[in-house]
Amino acid sequence: MRLLAAGVCTALALTACGSSDDPSGQPDGTAAAPSTSAEPTSAEPTSAEPTDAEPSGPREDQPVEPIAVGDVDESAAEGSGPPVTLTDVRLGAHDGFDRIVFELAGEGQAGWQVGFTGAPRSQGSGLPVDVPGHAVLGITLTNIALPGDAVPGAQPWEVGNLRVHASAVLDTVVTDTLFEGRYAFFAGLDEQRPFAVGQLTSPQRIVVDLLDEEPTSTTELSQRCESPAGFAISYPEGWSVNSGETVPSCTRFAPESFSIPPATDARVGSVTASVETIPFDRVASAGTAEPDSRQETMVDGHRAVRIQRVTVGEGLYPAGIRMTSYVVELEPGGDGPRTLVVDTVGLPQFDYARNVRMLDRMIETIDITG
């Protein structure tokens, strides 16, 4: 997790603090959202020295750049002082990235928690939130005042979902709720992408940049094995894989050493793979709960589906456990239909968010061999 202090745009030149070549003329390089909130203000710099205040118009010699280097790790910063009022939310499309800007008013400082989530849920009710796209970035602003407690003279932002034209990676920003000082949003992306978060001043803004780049990780998928069940897959350097004494080899993966007890259904392994002698359509539709997310895809030229769901307590796991699964149709074998299932489960002993990211990467390396 990246922990940042919520404050000024430190050690950033004007290019990183949002000078704009966007025809909208927004000082932070965003297109104006369809909102009735007040127009943003900006201060004109009085010298050539870097400043948190931004130029009031486009500067051809200073194109908009991401606010920081991006990655896929969670970013968090604490708010401070009196609660502030959210006055505007804007989206902008730029060369190589999309930008979300949350404008705020008040003497305090807003904080944030930003990270990918496999199962977006409303923070008030806990109900699933429908977010278009193949990956969801949760964005929660903290230290936010209720509209009835708005900062004097500030017009609270009018709630709505937002889209941006000609975007690089962003589909939609879905507004959730303002609950106990926490204002939640969900950004739907084409896939998991590196992101960067920072804070600007004059006026106060929290900026989330979504980069049109492949996710980078210090963990390389440099190890590879082939399962006798009929597939080969890569897994991360430093992870352990089962030897095949209890279940077929190359079907259980975890960042720590593990052993598989005989004759047990206990979940062993952060990511598991198995070939079931059950028709694809039956496996893809199995389960007592409606999936939170379901996307048709292909794995090594075979029909597949990615499913995210939350258990309801009927089966191996208690209610409320998140699961992400890939179901892949294989050619029939001598014993009938065959379906490959590769999944991860959000049990307390596992880092579910990390494992979902790793699952998505491992799936891209699969070769069907049988």
mmCIF file of C-alpha atoms in Angstrom:
data_model
loop_
_atom_site.group_PDB
_atom_site.id
_atom_site.type_symbol
_atom_site.label_atom_id
_atom_site.label_comp_id
_atom_site.label_asym_id
_atom_site.label_seq_id
_atom_site.Cartn_x
_atom_site.Cartn_y
_atom_site.Cartn_z
ATOM 1 C CA MET A 1 0.000 0.000 0.000
ATOM 2 C CA ARG A 2 1.230 3.479 -0.826
ATOM 3 C CA LEU A 3 0.704 5.904 2.056
ATOM 4 C CA LEU A 4 0.860 9.568 1.051
ATOM 5 C CA ALA A 5 0.373 12.711 3.067
ATOM 6 C CA ALA A 6 -2.658 14.663 1.897
ATOM 7 C CA GLY A 7 -1.308 18.101 1.226
ATOM 8 C CA VAL A 8 0.131 20.299 -1.472
ATOM 9 C CA CYS A 9 1.506 19.193 -4.832
ATOM 10 C CA THR A 10 5.041 18.726 -3.525
ATOM 11 C CA ALA A 11 8.100 18.845 -5.806
ATOM 12 C CA LEU A 12 5.988 18.937 -8.957
ATOM 13 C CA ALA A 13 6.591 21.418 -11.743
ATOM 14 C CA LEU A 14 3.729 23.124 -13.535
ATOM 15 C CA THR A 15 3.508 20.354 -16.104
ATOM 16 C CA ALA A 16 2.721 17.812 -13.379
ATOM 17 C CA CYS A 17 0.385 20.136 -11.513
ATOM 18 C CA GLY A 18 -2.040 20.221 -14.395
ATOM 19 C CA SER A 19 -1.381 22.982 -16.935
ATOM 20 C CA SER A 20 -3.674 22.184 -19.792
ATOM 21 C CA ASP A 21 -3.629 21.815 -23.535
ATOM 22 C CA ASP A 22 -7.259 20.707 -23.349
ATOM 23 C CA PRO A 23 -9.604 22.869 -25.437
ATOM 24 C CA SER A 24 -11.984 23.032 -22.494
ATOM 25 C CA GLY A 25 -9.526 25.347 -20.770
ATOM 26 C CA GLN A 26 -9.977 23.625 -17.413
ATOM 27 C CA PRO A 27 -6.904 24.439 -15.312
ATOM 28 C CA ASP A 28 -6.283 20.812 -14.420
ATOM 29 C CA GLY A 29 -6.663 19.491 -17.954
ATOM 30 C CA THR A 30 -10.140 18.019 -17.508
ATOM 31 C CA ALA A 31 -13.255 18.385 -19.571
ATOM 32 C CA ALA A 32 -16.093 20.081 -17.774
ATOM 33 C CA ALA A 33 -18.615 17.599 -16.414
ATOM 34 C CA PRO A 34 -22.346 18.103 -16.995
ATOM 35 C CA SER A 35 -22.843 19.704 -13.604
ATOM 36 C CA THR A 36 -24.297 22.911 -12.218
ATOM 37 C CA SER A 37 -21.498 23.352 -9.690
ATOM 38 C CA ALA A 38 -19.515 26.539 -9.570
ATOM 39 C CA GLU A 39 -16.781 27.167 -12.153
ATOM 40 C CA PRO A 40 -13.284 26.329 -10.871
ATOM 41 C CA THR A 41 -10.933 29.162 -10.068
ATOM 42 C CA SER A 42 -7.187 29.365 -10.484
ATOM 43 C CA ALA A 43 -4.467 31.797 -9.653
ATOM 44 C CA GLU A 44 -2.121 33.249 -12.286
ATOM 45 C CA PRO A 45 1.555 32.607 -11.502
ATOM 46 C CA THR A 46 3.563 35.756 -10.911
ATOM 47 C CA SER A 47 7.004 34.305 -11.644
ATOM 48 C CA ALA A 48 8.695 31.480 -13.464
ATOM 49 C CA GLU A 49 9.124 29.537 -10.227
ATOM 50 C CA PRO A 50 7.054 26.334 -9.852
ATOM 51 C CA THR A 51 3.859 26.912 -7.900
ATOM 52 C CA ASP A 52 0.771 24.999 -6.859
ATOM 53 C CA ALA A 53 -1.379 27.571 -8.635
ATOM 54 C CA GLU A 54 -1.960 26.742 -12.283
ATOM 55 C CA PRO A 55 -2.081 28.826 -15.458
ATOM 56 C CA SER A 56 -5.574 29.932 -16.413
ATOM 57 C CA GLY A 57 -5.328 28.788 -20.031
ATOM 58 C CA PRO A 58 -3.652 26.241 -22.289
ATOM 59 C CA ARG A 59 0.137 26.294 -22.647
ATOM 60 C CA GLU A 60 1.398 24.574 -25.801
ATOM 61 C CA ASP A 61 4.894 24.224 -24.342
ATOM 62 C CA GLN A 62 3.566 22.491 -21.216
ATOM 63 C CA PRO A 63 1.364 19.523 -22.184
ATOM 64 C CA VAL A 64 -0.586 17.803 -19.458
ATOM 65 C CA GLU A 65 1.392 14.990 -17.829
ATOM 66 C CA PRO A 66 0.315 12.371 -15.248
ATOM 67 C CA ILE A 67 0.586 13.678 -11.720
ATOM 68 C CA ALA A 68 3.012 10.899 -10.721
ATOM 69 C CA VAL A 69 4.410 7.538 -11.787
ATOM 70 C CA GLY A 70 1.590 5.005 -11.759
ATOM 71 C CA ASP A 71 1.265 1.470 -10.418
ATOM 72 C CA VAL A 72 -1.532 -0.843 -9.291
ATOM 73 C CA ASP A 73 -0.918 -0.722 -5.533
ATOM 74 C CA GLU A 74 -3.466 0.830 -3.207
ATOM 75 C CA SER A 75 -2.952 4.535 -2.449
ATOM 76 C CA ALA A 76 -4.145 6.152 0.788
ATOM 77 C CA ALA A 77 -3.801 9.511 2.526
ATOM 78 C CA GLU A 78 -5.385 10.832 5.709
ATOM 79 C CA GLY A 79 -7.515 13.964 5.743
ATOM 80 C CA SER A 80 -7.118 16.639 8.393
ATOM 81 C CA GLY A 81 -8.880 19.664 9.840
ATOM 82 C CA PRO A 82 -12.559 20.500 9.414
ATOM 83 C CA PRO A 83 -14.567 18.474 6.854
ATOM 84 C CA VAL A 84 -14.501 19.897 3.335
ATOM 85 C CA THR A 85 -17.198 20.139 0.658
ATOM 86 C CA LEU A 86 -17.015 18.358 -2.701
ATOM 87 C CA THR A 87 -17.973 21.026 -5.247
ATOM 88 C CA ASP A 88 -17.205 19.413 -8.601
ATOM 89 C CA VAL A 89 -16.134 16.187 -10.336
ATOM 90 C CA ARG A 90 -14.530 16.438 -13.779
ATOM 91 C CA LEU A 91 -13.148 13.957 -16.307
ATOM 92 C CA GLY A 92 -10.564 14.552 -19.003
ATOM 93 C CA ALA A 93 -8.948 12.478 -21.760
ATOM 94 C CA HIS A 94 -5.284 13.114 -22.578
ATOM 95 C CA ASP A 95 -2.508 11.581 -24.607
ATOM 96 C CA GLY A 96 -1.746 8.356 -22.783
ATOM 97 C CA PHE A 97 -4.019 8.736 -19.756
ATOM 98 C CA ASP A 98 -7.439 9.749 -18.443
ATOM 99 C CA ARG A 99 -7.904 12.094 -15.482
ATOM 100 C CA ILE A 100 -10.529 12.339 -12.737
ATOM 101 C CA VAL A 101 -10.535 15.532 -10.663
ATOM 102 C CA PHE A 102 -12.443 16.038 -7.417
ATOM 103 C CA GLU A 103 -12.618 19.735 -6.505
ATOM 104 C CA LEU A 104 -13.121 20.685 -2.851
ATOM 105 C CA ALA A 105 -13.775 23.745 -0.747
ATOM 106 C CA GLY A 106 -12.954 24.466 2.888
ATOM 107 C CA GLU A 107 -10.076 25.002 5.272
ATOM 108 C CA GLY A 108 -9.514 21.293 5.983
ATOM 109 C CA GLN A 109 -7.816 18.686 3.835
ATOM 110 C CA ALA A 110 -9.549 15.723 2.204
ATOM 111 C CA GLY A 111 -7.981 12.283 2.304
ATOM 112 C CA TRP A 112 -8.411 9.324 -0.007
ATOM 113 C CA GLN A 113 -8.322 5.569 -0.421
ATOM 114 C CA VAL A 114 -7.880 4.346 -3.999
ATOM 115 C CA GLY A 115 -7.423 0.757 -5.127
ATOM 116 C CA PHE A 116 -8.778 -1.965 -7.392
ATOM 117 C CA THR A 117 -11.690 -4.021 -6.121
ATOM 118 C CA GLY A 118 -13.025 -7.338 -7.337
ATOM 119 C CA ALA A 119 -16.542 -6.796 -5.953
ATOM 120 C CA PRO A 120 -17.735 -3.164 -5.845
ATOM 121 C CA ARG A 121 -20.339 -2.724 -3.121
ATOM 122 C CA SER A 122 -22.203 0.274 -1.772
ATOM 123 C CA GLN A 123 -20.654 1.452 1.488
ATOM 124 C CA GLY A 124 -24.082 2.278 2.893
ATOM 125 C CA SER A 125 -26.079 -0.885 2.110
ATOM 126 C CA GLY A 126 -23.429 -3.414 1.118
ATOM 127 C CA LEU A 127 -25.342 -4.170 -2.082
ATOM 128 C CA PRO A 128 -23.406 -4.828 -5.320
ATOM 129 C CA VAL A 129 -22.772 -1.783 -7.522
ATOM 130 C CA ASP A 130 -23.007 -2.227 -11.304
ATOM 131 C CA VAL A 131 -19.884 -0.688 -12.869
ATOM 132 C CA PRO A 132 -19.305 -0.967 -16.652
ATOM 133 C CA GLY A 133 -15.860 -2.174 -17.686
ATOM 134 C CA HIS A 134 -13.540 -5.124 -17.066
ATOM 135 C CA ALA A 135 -11.772 -3.713 -13.979
ATOM 136 C CA VAL A 136 -13.043 -1.469 -11.184
ATOM 137 C CA LEU A 137 -11.005 1.130 -9.328
ATOM 138 C CA GLY A 138 -12.594 2.134 -6.030
ATOM 139 C CA ILE A 139 -12.080 5.802 -5.080
ATOM 140 C CA THR A 140 -13.136 6.951 -1.621
ATOM 141 C CA LEU A 141 -12.682 10.555 -0.487
ATOM 142 C CA THR A 142 -12.502 11.062 3.274
ATOM 143 C CA ASN A 143 -13.163 14.005 5.594
ATOM 144 C CA ILE A 144 -16.094 15.130 3.408
ATOM 145 C CA ALA A 145 -18.958 17.212 4.812
ATOM 146 C CA LEU A 146 -22.608 16.366 4.203
ATOM 147 C CA PRO A 147 -24.397 18.789 1.833
ATOM 148 C CA GLY A 148 -26.342 20.205 4.773
ATOM 149 C CA ASP A 149 -23.042 21.017 6.488
ATOM 150 C CA ALA A 150 -21.415 22.524 3.404
ATOM 151 C CA VAL A 151 -18.698 25.133 3.788
ATOM 152 C CA PRO A 152 -20.299 28.625 3.685
ATOM 153 C CA GLY A 153 -20.405 29.909 0.118
ATOM 154 C CA ALA A 154 -19.657 26.481 -1.411
ATOM 155 C CA GLN A 155 -22.164 24.763 -3.699
ATOM 156 C CA PRO A 156 -22.086 20.960 -3.159
ATOM 157 C CA TRP A 157 -21.625 18.892 -6.275
ATOM 158 C CA GLU A 158 -24.828 17.524 -7.806
ATOM 159 C CA VAL A 159 -24.647 13.738 -7.751
ATOM 160 C CA GLY A 160 -24.388 11.895 -11.052
ATOM 161 C CA ASN A 161 -22.486 9.284 -13.047
ATOM 162 C CA LEU A 162 -19.877 10.603 -15.487
ATOM 163 C CA ARG A 163 -18.439 9.572 -18.843
ATOM 164 C CA VAL A 164 -15.630 11.075 -20.908
ATOM 165 C CA HIS A 165 -15.412 11.244 -24.703
ATOM 166 C CA ALA A 166 -12.382 9.797 -26.546
ATOM 167 C CA SER A 167 -11.084 8.209 -23.347
ATOM 168 C CA ALA A 168 -7.956 6.060 -23.284
ATOM 169 C CA VAL A 169 -8.941 3.522 -20.619
ATOM 170 C CA LEU A 170 -11.888 4.930 -18.639
ATOM 171 C CA ASP A 171 -15.476 3.853 -19.300
ATOM 172 C CA THR A 172 -17.587 5.408 -16.548
ATOM 173 C CA VAL A 173 -17.291 6.888 -13.074
ATOM 174 C CA VAL A 174 -20.180 5.621 -10.927
ATOM 175 C CA THR A 175 -21.164 7.633 -7.856
ATOM 176 C CA ASP A 176 -21.952 5.617 -4.734
ATOM 177 C CA THR A 177 -22.820 7.379 -1.450
ATOM 178 C CA LEU A 178 -21.571 9.943 1.027
ATOM 179 C CA PHE A 179 -21.612 8.064 4.310
ATOM 180 C CA GLU A 180 -20.038 9.119 7.614
ATOM 181 C CA GLY A 181 -17.615 11.502 5.934
ATOM 182 C CA ARG A 182 -16.614 9.051 3.187
ATOM 183 C CA TYR A 183 -17.678 9.730 -0.418
ATOM 184 C CA ALA A 184 -17.318 6.621 -2.599
ATOM 185 C CA PHE A 185 -16.920 6.372 -6.385
ATOM 186 C CA PHE A 186 -16.117 3.493 -8.741
ATOM 187 C CA ALA A 187 -14.202 3.944 -12.012
ATOM 188 C CA GLY A 188 -14.813 1.267 -14.649
ATOM 189 C CA LEU A 189 -11.744 0.603 -16.828
ATOM 190 C CA ASP A 190 -11.033 -1.547 -19.861
ATOM 191 C CA GLU A 191 -8.650 -3.602 -17.668
ATOM 192 C CA GLN A 192 -6.453 -3.081 -14.627
ATOM 193 C CA ARG A 193 -4.130 -0.170 -15.365
ATOM 194 C CA PRO A 194 -1.480 1.731 -13.409
ATOM 195 C CA PHE A 195 -2.907 4.771 -11.633
ATOM 196 C CA ALA A 196 -1.475 7.771 -9.794
ATOM 197 C CA VAL A 197 -3.091 9.936 -7.111
ATOM 198 C CA GLY A 198 -2.096 13.399 -5.920
ATOM 199 C CA GLN A 199 -3.431 16.619 -4.475
ATOM 200 C CA LEU A 200 -3.358 20.131 -5.949
ATOM 201 C CA THR A 201 -4.195 23.477 -4.392
ATOM 202 C CA SER A 202 -5.772 26.823 -5.366
ATOM 203 C CA PRO A 203 -8.403 25.383 -5.324
ATOM 204 C CA GLN A 204 -7.950 22.089 -3.468
ATOM 205 C CA ARG A 205 -8.292 19.103 -5.809
ATOM 206 C CA ILE A 206 -7.649 15.378 -5.595
ATOM 207 C CA VAL A 207 -6.457 14.053 -8.958
ATOM 208 C CA VAL A 208 -6.601 10.412 -10.072
ATOM 209 C CA ASP A 209 -4.764 9.674 -13.325
ATOM 210 C CA LEU A 210 -5.440 6.380 -15.142
ATOM 211 C CA LEU A 211 -2.533 5.468 -17.403
ATOM 212 C CA ASP A 212 -2.848 3.759 -20.772
ATOM 213 C CA GLU A 213 -0.038 1.360 -19.885
ATOM 214 C CA GLU A 214 0.277 -2.290 -19.024
ATOM 215 C CA PRO A 215 0.422 -2.915 -15.259
ATOM 216 C CA THR A 216 3.945 -3.306 -14.024
ATOM 217 C CA SER A 217 4.945 -5.439 -11.088
ATOM 218 C CA THR A 218 8.131 -6.347 -9.292
ATOM 219 C CA THR A 219 6.867 -9.948 -9.327
ATOM 220 C CA GLU A 220 7.632 -11.572 -12.668
ATOM 221 C CA LEU A 221 5.865 -14.684 -13.915
ATOM 222 C CA SER A 222 9.193 -16.343 -14.585
ATOM 223 C CA GLN A 223 8.284 -19.885 -13.463
ATOM 224 C CA ARG A 224 6.354 -22.289 -15.652
ATOM 225 C CA CYS A 225 4.954 -25.760 -15.232
ATOM 226 C CA GLU A 226 2.753 -28.187 -17.142
ATOM 227 C CA SER A 227 -0.079 -30.042 -15.508
ATOM 228 C CA PRO A 228 -0.932 -33.609 -16.541
ATOM 229 C CA ALA A 229 -4.535 -32.351 -16.564
ATOM 230 C CA GLY A 230 -3.788 -30.776 -19.961
ATOM 231 C CA PHE A 231 -2.517 -27.201 -19.611
ATOM 232 C CA ALA A 232 0.676 -25.227 -18.989
ATOM 233 C CA ILE A 233 0.783 -22.026 -16.937
ATOM 234 C CA SER A 234 3.321 -19.492 -15.643
ATOM 235 C CA TYR A 235 3.453 -18.377 -12.031
ATOM 236 C CA PRO A 236 5.432 -15.784 -10.040
ATOM 237 C CA GLU A 237 9.048 -15.977 -9.005
ATOM 238 C CA GLY A 238 9.188 -17.038 -5.360
ATOM 239 C CA TRP A 239 5.777 -18.761 -5.325
ATOM 240 C CA SER A 240 5.322 -22.439 -4.475
ATOM 241 C CA VAL A 241 3.508 -25.016 -6.596
ATOM 242 C CA ASN A 242 2.232 -28.449 -5.604
ATOM 243 C CA SER A 243 4.194 -31.523 -6.580
ATOM 244 C CA GLY A 244 1.282 -33.795 -7.517
ATOM 245 C CA GLU A 245 1.210 -36.266 -4.651
ATOM 246 C CA THR A 246 -2.410 -35.549 -3.617
ATOM 247 C CA VAL A 247 -3.865 -33.630 -6.579
ATOM 248 C CA PRO A 248 -2.435 -33.253 -10.117
ATOM 249 C CA SER A 249 0.818 -31.295 -10.156
ATOM 250 C CA CYS A 250 0.872 -27.655 -11.226
ATOM 251 C CA THR A 251 -2.640 -26.922 -9.951
ATOM 252 C CA ARG A 252 -2.058 -25.109 -6.610
ATOM 253 C CA PHE A 253 -0.044 -21.885 -6.306
ATOM 254 C CA ALA A 254 0.805 -19.736 -3.279
ATOM 255 C CA PRO A 255 3.436 -17.160 -2.228
ATOM 256 C CA GLU A 256 4.437 -19.357 0.725
ATOM 257 C CA SER A 257 5.292 -23.042 1.124
ATOM 258 C CA PHE A 258 2.304 -25.328 1.653
ATOM 259 C CA SER A 259 1.251 -28.961 1.764
ATOM 260 C CA ILE A 260 -2.024 -30.509 0.683
ATOM 261 C CA PRO A 261 -3.561 -32.882 3.240
ATOM 262 C CA PRO A 262 -5.060 -36.057 1.718
ATOM 263 C CA ALA A 263 -8.849 -36.483 1.541
ATOM 264 C CA THR A 264 -9.792 -32.901 2.383
ATOM 265 C CA ASP A 265 -11.685 -30.052 0.731
ATOM 266 C CA ALA A 266 -9.681 -27.411 2.606
ATOM 267 C CA ARG A 267 -8.653 -24.510 0.398
ATOM 268 C CA VAL A 268 -4.893 -24.758 -0.130
ATOM 269 C CA GLY A 269 -3.260 -22.266 -2.489
ATOM 270 C CA SER A 270 -3.918 -18.644 -3.346
ATOM 271 C CA VAL A 271 -4.691 -19.600 -6.958
ATOM 272 C CA THR A 272 -5.930 -23.063 -7.913
ATOM 273 C CA ALA A 273 -6.585 -24.765 -11.246
ATOM 274 C CA SER A 274 -8.519 -27.930 -11.970
ATOM 275 C CA VAL A 275 -10.052 -29.728 -14.926
ATOM 276 C CA GLU A 276 -13.633 -30.807 -14.259
ATOM 277 C CA THR A 277 -15.449 -33.524 -16.209
ATOM 278 C CA ILE A 278 -18.533 -31.310 -16.395
ATOM 279 C CA PRO A 279 -19.860 -29.405 -19.466
ATOM 280 C CA PHE A 280 -18.662 -25.805 -19.783
ATOM 281 C CA ASP A 281 -22.146 -24.249 -19.725
ATOM 282 C CA ARG A 282 -23.022 -26.065 -16.525
ATOM 283 C CA VAL A 283 -19.845 -24.977 -14.739
ATOM 284 C CA ALA A 284 -20.170 -21.395 -16.000
ATOM 285 C CA SER A 285 -23.703 -21.158 -14.630
ATOM 286 C CA ALA A 286 -23.169 -23.071 -11.389
ATOM 287 C CA GLY A 287 -23.648 -21.356 -8.046
ATOM 288 C CA THR A 288 -26.472 -20.314 -5.797
ATOM 289 C CA ALA A 289 -25.796 -16.558 -6.105
ATOM 290 C CA GLU A 290 -26.050 -14.298 -9.123
ATOM 291 C CA PRO A 291 -22.562 -13.178 -10.228
ATOM 292 C CA ASP A 292 -21.510 -9.611 -9.470
ATOM 293 C CA SER A 293 -19.606 -9.577 -12.741
ATOM 294 C CA ARG A 294 -19.481 -11.853 -15.771
ATOM 295 C CA GLN A 295 -17.334 -11.238 -18.852
ATOM 296 C CA GLU A 296 -17.028 -13.445 -21.919
ATOM 297 C CA THR A 297 -13.408 -13.891 -23.008
ATOM 298 C CA MET A 298 -10.985 -16.320 -24.691
ATOM 299 C CA VAL A 299 -8.107 -18.325 -23.194
ATOM 300 C CA ASP A 300 -5.616 -19.746 -25.706
ATOM 301 C CA GLY A 301 -8.318 -19.752 -28.372
ATOM 302 C CA HIS A 302 -10.878 -21.491 -26.182
ATOM 303 C CA ARG A 303 -14.215 -20.055 -25.107
ATOM 304 C CA ALA A 304 -14.055 -18.778 -21.538
ATOM 305 C CA VAL A 305 -15.833 -16.591 -19.012
ATOM 306 C CA ARG A 306 -14.528 -14.567 -16.050
ATOM 307 C CA ILE A 307 -16.947 -14.590 -13.113
ATOM 308 C CA GLN A 308 -16.901 -12.627 -9.863
ATOM 309 C CA ARG A 309 -19.391 -13.575 -7.174
ATOM 310 C CA VAL A 310 -20.005 -13.514 -3.417
ATOM 311 C CA THR A 311 -20.954 -16.744 -1.658
ATOM 312 C CA VAL A 312 -24.308 -17.105 0.084
ATOM 313 C CA GLY A 313 -23.282 -19.866 2.491
ATOM 314 C CA GLU A 314 -24.435 -22.903 0.508
ATOM 315 C CA GLY A 315 -21.312 -24.856 -0.363
ATOM 316 C CA LEU A 316 -17.711 -25.061 0.806
ATOM 317 C CA TYR A 317 -17.449 -21.472 2.042
ATOM 318 C CA PRO A 318 -19.454 -19.311 4.457
ATOM 319 C CA ALA A 319 -21.625 -16.476 3.209
ATOM 320 C CA GLY A 320 -19.982 -13.247 2.101
ATOM 321 C CA ILE A 321 -16.771 -14.720 0.644
ATOM 322 C CA ARG A 322 -15.649 -13.125 -2.633
ATOM 323 C CA MET A 323 -14.506 -15.345 -5.505
ATOM 324 C CA THR A 324 -13.047 -14.709 -8.950
ATOM 325 C CA SER A 325 -13.039 -17.610 -11.423
ATOM 326 C CA TYR A 326 -12.088 -18.265 -15.034
ATOM 327 C CA VAL A 327 -14.042 -21.099 -16.664
ATOM 328 C CA VAL A 328 -12.489 -22.405 -19.902
ATOM 329 C CA GLU A 329 -14.102 -24.831 -22.363
ATOM 330 C CA LEU A 330 -11.814 -27.725 -23.366
ATOM 331 C CA GLU A 331 -12.170 -30.447 -25.976
ATOM 332 C CA PRO A 332 -13.932 -33.569 -24.648
ATOM 333 C CA GLY A 333 -11.758 -36.400 -23.390
ATOM 334 C CA GLY A 334 -12.233 -40.131 -23.172
ATOM 335 C CA ASP A 335 -14.289 -39.677 -20.013
ATOM 336 C CA GLY A 336 -16.572 -36.982 -21.461
ATOM 337 C CA PRO A 337 -16.675 -33.169 -21.349
ATOM 338 C CA ARG A 338 -13.784 -31.242 -19.810
ATOM 339 C CA THR A 339 -13.747 -27.730 -18.353
ATOM 340 C CA LEU A 340 -10.771 -25.874 -16.863
ATOM 341 C CA VAL A 341 -11.495 -23.770 -13.757
ATOM 342 C CA VAL A 342 -8.845 -21.381 -12.415
ATOM 343 C CA ASP A 343 -9.870 -19.304 -9.411
ATOM 344 C CA THR A 344 -9.014 -17.433 -6.225
ATOM 345 C CA VAL A 345 -11.099 -17.084 -3.065
ATOM 346 C CA GLY A 346 -11.166 -14.228 -0.559
ATOM 347 C CA LEU A 347 -10.720 -16.273 2.609
ATOM 348 C CA PRO A 348 -9.223 -14.396 5.603
ATOM 349 C CA GLN A 349 -5.805 -16.036 5.204
ATOM 350 C CA PHE A 350 -5.431 -14.731 1.621
ATOM 351 C CA ASP A 351 -4.730 -11.276 0.134
ATOM 352 C CA TYR A 352 -7.692 -11.383 -2.220
ATOM 353 C CA ALA A 353 -7.007 -8.144 -4.139
ATOM 354 C CA ARG A 354 -3.409 -9.211 -4.838
ATOM 355 C CA ASN A 355 -4.491 -12.713 -5.807
ATOM 356 C CA VAL A 356 -7.095 -11.432 -8.285
ATOM 357 C CA ARG A 357 -4.415 -9.347 -9.987
ATOM 358 C CA MET A 358 -2.113 -12.371 -10.083
ATOM 359 C CA LEU A 359 -4.908 -14.617 -11.390
ATOM 360 C CA ASP A 360 -5.579 -12.208 -14.279
ATOM 361 C CA ARG A 361 -1.887 -12.231 -15.194
ATOM 362 C CA MET A 362 -1.499 -16.003 -14.914
ATOM 363 C CA ILE A 363 -4.518 -16.620 -17.165
ATOM 364 C CA GLU A 364 -2.788 -14.726 -19.988
ATOM 365 C CA THR A 365 0.055 -17.299 -19.930
ATOM 366 C CA ILE A 366 -2.045 -20.476 -20.256
ATOM 367 C CA ASP A 367 -1.451 -22.915 -23.096
ATOM 368 C CA ILE A 368 -3.952 -25.749 -23.536
ATOM 369 C CA THR A 369 -1.810 -28.860 -24.102
ATOM 370 C CA GLY A 370 -4.229 -31.771 -23.801
#
